[in-house]
Coordinates of C-alpha atoms in Angstrom, one line a residue:
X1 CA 35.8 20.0 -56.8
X2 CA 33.3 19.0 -59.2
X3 CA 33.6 15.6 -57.8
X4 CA 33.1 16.4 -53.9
X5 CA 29.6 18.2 -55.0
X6 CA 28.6 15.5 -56.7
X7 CA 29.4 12.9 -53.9
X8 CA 27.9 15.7 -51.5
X9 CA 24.6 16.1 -53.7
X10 CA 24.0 11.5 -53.9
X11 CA 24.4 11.3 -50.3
X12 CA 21.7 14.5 -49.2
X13 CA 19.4 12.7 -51.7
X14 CA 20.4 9.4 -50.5
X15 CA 19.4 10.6 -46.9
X16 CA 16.2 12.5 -48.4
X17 CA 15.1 9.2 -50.5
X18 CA 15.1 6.5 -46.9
X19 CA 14.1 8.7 -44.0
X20 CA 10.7 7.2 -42.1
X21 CA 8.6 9.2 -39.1
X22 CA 8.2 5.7 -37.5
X23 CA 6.8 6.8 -34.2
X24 CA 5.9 5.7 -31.2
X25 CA 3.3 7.3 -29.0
X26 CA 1.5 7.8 -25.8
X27 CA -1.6 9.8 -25.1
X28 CA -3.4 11.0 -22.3
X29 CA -7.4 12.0 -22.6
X30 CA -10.9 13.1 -20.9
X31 CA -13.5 11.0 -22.1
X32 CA -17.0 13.0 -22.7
X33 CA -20.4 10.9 -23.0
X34 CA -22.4 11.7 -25.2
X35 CA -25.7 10.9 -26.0
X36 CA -26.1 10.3 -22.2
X37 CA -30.1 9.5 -20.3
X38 CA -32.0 12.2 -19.5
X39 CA -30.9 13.3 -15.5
X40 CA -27.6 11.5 -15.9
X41 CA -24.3 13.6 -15.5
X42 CA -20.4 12.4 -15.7
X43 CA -18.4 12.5 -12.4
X44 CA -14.7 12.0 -11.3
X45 CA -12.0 11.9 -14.2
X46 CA -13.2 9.9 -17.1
X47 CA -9.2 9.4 -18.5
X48 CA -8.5 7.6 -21.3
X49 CA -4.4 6.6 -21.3
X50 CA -3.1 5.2 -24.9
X51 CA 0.3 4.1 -26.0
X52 CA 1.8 2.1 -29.1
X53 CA 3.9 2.5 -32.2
X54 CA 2.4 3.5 -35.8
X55 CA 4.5 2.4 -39.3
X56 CA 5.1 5.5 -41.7
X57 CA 4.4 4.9 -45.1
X58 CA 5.1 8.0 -47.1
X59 CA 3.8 8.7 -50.3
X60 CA 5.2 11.3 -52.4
X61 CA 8.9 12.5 -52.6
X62 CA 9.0 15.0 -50.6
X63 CA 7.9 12.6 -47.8
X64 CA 5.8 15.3 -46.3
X65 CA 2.8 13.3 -46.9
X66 CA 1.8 9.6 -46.3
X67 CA 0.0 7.0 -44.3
X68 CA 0.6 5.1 -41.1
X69 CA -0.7 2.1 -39.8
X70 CA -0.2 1.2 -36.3
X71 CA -0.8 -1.2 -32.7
X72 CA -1.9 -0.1 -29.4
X73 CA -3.2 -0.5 -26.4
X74 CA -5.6 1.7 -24.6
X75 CA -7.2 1.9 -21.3
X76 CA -10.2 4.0 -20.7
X77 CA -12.6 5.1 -17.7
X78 CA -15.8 6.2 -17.6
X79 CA -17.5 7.6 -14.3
X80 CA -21.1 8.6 -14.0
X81 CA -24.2 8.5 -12.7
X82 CA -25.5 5.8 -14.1
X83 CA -25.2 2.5 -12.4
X84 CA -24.9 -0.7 -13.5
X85 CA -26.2 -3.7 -11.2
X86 CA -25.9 -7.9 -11.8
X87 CA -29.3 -9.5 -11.5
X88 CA -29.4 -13.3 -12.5
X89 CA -28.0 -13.4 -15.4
X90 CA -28.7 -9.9 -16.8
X91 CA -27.2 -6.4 -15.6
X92 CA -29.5 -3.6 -14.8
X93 CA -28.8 -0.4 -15.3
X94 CA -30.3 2.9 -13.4
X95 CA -29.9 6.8 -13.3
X96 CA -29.0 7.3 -9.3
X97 CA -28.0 10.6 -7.2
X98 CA -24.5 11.3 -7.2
X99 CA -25.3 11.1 -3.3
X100 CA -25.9 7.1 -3.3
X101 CA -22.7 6.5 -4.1
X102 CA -19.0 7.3 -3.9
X103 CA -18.1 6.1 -7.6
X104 CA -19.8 4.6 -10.8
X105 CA -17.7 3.8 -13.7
X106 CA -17.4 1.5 -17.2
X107 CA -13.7 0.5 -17.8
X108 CA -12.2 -1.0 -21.0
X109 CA -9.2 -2.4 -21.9
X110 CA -8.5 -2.4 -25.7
X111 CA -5.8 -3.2 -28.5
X112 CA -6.2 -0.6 -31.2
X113 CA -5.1 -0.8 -35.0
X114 CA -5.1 3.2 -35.4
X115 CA -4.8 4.1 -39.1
X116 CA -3.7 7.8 -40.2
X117 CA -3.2 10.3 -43.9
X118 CA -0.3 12.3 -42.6
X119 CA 1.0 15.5 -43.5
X120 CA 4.1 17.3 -41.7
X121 CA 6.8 19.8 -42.6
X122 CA 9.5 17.5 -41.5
X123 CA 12.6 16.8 -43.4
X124 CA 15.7 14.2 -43.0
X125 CA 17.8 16.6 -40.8
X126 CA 14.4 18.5 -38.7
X127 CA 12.8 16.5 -35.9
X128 CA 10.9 20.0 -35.0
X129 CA 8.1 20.3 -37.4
X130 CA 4.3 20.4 -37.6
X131 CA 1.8 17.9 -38.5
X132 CA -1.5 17.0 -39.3
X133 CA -2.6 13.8 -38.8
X134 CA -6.0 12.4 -39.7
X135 CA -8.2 8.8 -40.3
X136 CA -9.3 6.1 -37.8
X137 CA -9.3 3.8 -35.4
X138 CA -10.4 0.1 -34.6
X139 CA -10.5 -1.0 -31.1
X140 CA -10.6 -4.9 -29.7
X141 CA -11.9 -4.5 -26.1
X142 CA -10.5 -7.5 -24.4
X143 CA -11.4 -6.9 -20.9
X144 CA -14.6 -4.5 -19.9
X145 CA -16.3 -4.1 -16.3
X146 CA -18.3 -2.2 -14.0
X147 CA -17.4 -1.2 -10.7
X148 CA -19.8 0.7 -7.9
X149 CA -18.4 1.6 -5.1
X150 CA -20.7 2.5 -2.2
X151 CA -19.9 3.1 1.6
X152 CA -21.4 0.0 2.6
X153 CA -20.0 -2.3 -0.5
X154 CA -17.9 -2.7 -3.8
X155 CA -19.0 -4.3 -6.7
X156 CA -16.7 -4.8 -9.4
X157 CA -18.0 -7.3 -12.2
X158 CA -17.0 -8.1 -16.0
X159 CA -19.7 -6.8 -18.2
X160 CA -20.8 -8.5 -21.7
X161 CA -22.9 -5.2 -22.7
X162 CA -19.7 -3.5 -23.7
X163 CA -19.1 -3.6 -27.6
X164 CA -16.1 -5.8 -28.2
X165 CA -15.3 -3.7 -31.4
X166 CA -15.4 0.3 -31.5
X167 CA -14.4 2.5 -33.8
X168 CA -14.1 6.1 -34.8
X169 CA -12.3 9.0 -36.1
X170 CA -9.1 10.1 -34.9
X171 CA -7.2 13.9 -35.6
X172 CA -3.9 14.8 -34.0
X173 CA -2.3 18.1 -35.1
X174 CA 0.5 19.9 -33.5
X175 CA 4.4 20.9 -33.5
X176 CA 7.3 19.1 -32.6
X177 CA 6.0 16.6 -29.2
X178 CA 3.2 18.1 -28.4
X179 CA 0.5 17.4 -29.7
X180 CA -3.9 17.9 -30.1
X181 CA -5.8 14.7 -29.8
X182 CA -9.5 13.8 -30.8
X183 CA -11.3 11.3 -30.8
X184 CA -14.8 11.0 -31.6
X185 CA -16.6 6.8 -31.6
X186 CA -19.0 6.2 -34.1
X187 CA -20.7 2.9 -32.7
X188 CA -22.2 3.0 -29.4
X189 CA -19.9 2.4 -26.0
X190 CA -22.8 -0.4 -24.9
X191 CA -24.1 -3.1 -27.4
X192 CA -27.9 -1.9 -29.2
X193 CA -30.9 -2.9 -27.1
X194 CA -28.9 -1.6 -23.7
X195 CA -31.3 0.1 -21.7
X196 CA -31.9 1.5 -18.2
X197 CA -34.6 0.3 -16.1
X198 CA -37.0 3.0 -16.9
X199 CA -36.5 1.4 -20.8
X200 CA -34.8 4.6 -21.7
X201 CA -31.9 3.6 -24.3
X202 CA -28.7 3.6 -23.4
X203 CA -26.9 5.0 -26.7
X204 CA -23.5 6.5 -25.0
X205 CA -21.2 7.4 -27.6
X206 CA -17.7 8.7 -26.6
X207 CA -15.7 11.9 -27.7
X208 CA -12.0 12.1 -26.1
X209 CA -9.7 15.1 -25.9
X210 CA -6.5 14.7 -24.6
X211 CA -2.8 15.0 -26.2
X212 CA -0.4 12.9 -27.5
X213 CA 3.2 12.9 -27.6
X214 CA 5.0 11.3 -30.9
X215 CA 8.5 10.0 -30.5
X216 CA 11.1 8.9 -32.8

């Protein structure tokens, strides 16, 4: 008997000592401007749509508590007023009436390196548990354009004024799939010295609520 509980006891601390919350994840979001010109207002859906897979490190025994270091990508959308416009070989940009036009909108594509400190109250045997999960996130845009569409025309160009690299804090907290998301950008959506035509800056900065889903 004493035997059994012994071989019973290695292998629950066996299991205890190896288990990882390796996830992968997908996220859906509204993007809010912030920082927008004076008279400009968003429009349509600005969605932000994420997916990837992060690497759990954990660092304590219990394994309630570690890091995790991941690769996305990301695809985001933001519609406003504000329009962009090629002239030559600059882009203009301008506050119009939501009346002008049907749609105005700034698109990226990114890959992300998201970086987290992780707490949850998971344990080898219970996939059903809450977390907190807090840090940052670097993003590579690698494709970023404008698009106006009008009832008389479409334009739809790739535009050079969108930072290549973005970055800012991310929190996700929740139980079990489901999941808070936030995300709030600490550099500026547009490269410095963007401006509208007026010479009003153009300092956007981007906060995104949405959820995300973590899966085994």
């Amino acid at each position: 008997m004493s035997q059994l509980f012994s071989q019973a006891v290695e292998e629950e601390v066996s299991v205890d000592s190896n288990y990882l919350e390796d996830q992968f994840y997908i996220g859906f979001g509204y993007n809010v401007l912030l920082n927008k010109p004076t008279d400009a207002v968003q429009r349509n859906l600005s969605f932000n749509l994420q997916a990837g897979f992060i690497k759990d490190i954990p660092l304590n025994t219990r394994r309630n508590f570690g890091i995790g270091i991941g690769l996305g990508y990301a695809v985001n959308s933001y519609y406003s007023s504000i329009v962009a416009s090629e002239v030559g070989n600059a882009i203009a940009y301008e506050v119009r009436s939501t009346s002008d036009f049907n749609r105005s909108k700034l698109e990226t594509h990114a890959l992300e390196i998201p970086f987290e400190f992780r707490w949850r109250t998971s344990t080898a045997e219970d996939y059903s548990f809450w977390r907190i999960y807090a840090g940052a996130k670097l993003g590579y845009v690698f494709s970023g354009r404008s698009r106006t569409v009008t009832d008389a025309e479409k334009m739809v160009f790739s535009n050079p004024d969108i930072q290549d690299l973005q970055y800012g804090l991310i929190l996700s907290f929740g139980y079990n799939t489901w999941n808070v998301h936030a995300y709030y950008g600490l550099n500026p959506l547009l490269k410095e010295g963007t401006s509208l035509e007026t010479g009003e800056s153009l300092d956007l900065k981007v906060l995104r609520i949405g959820v995300i889903f973590y899966i085994l």
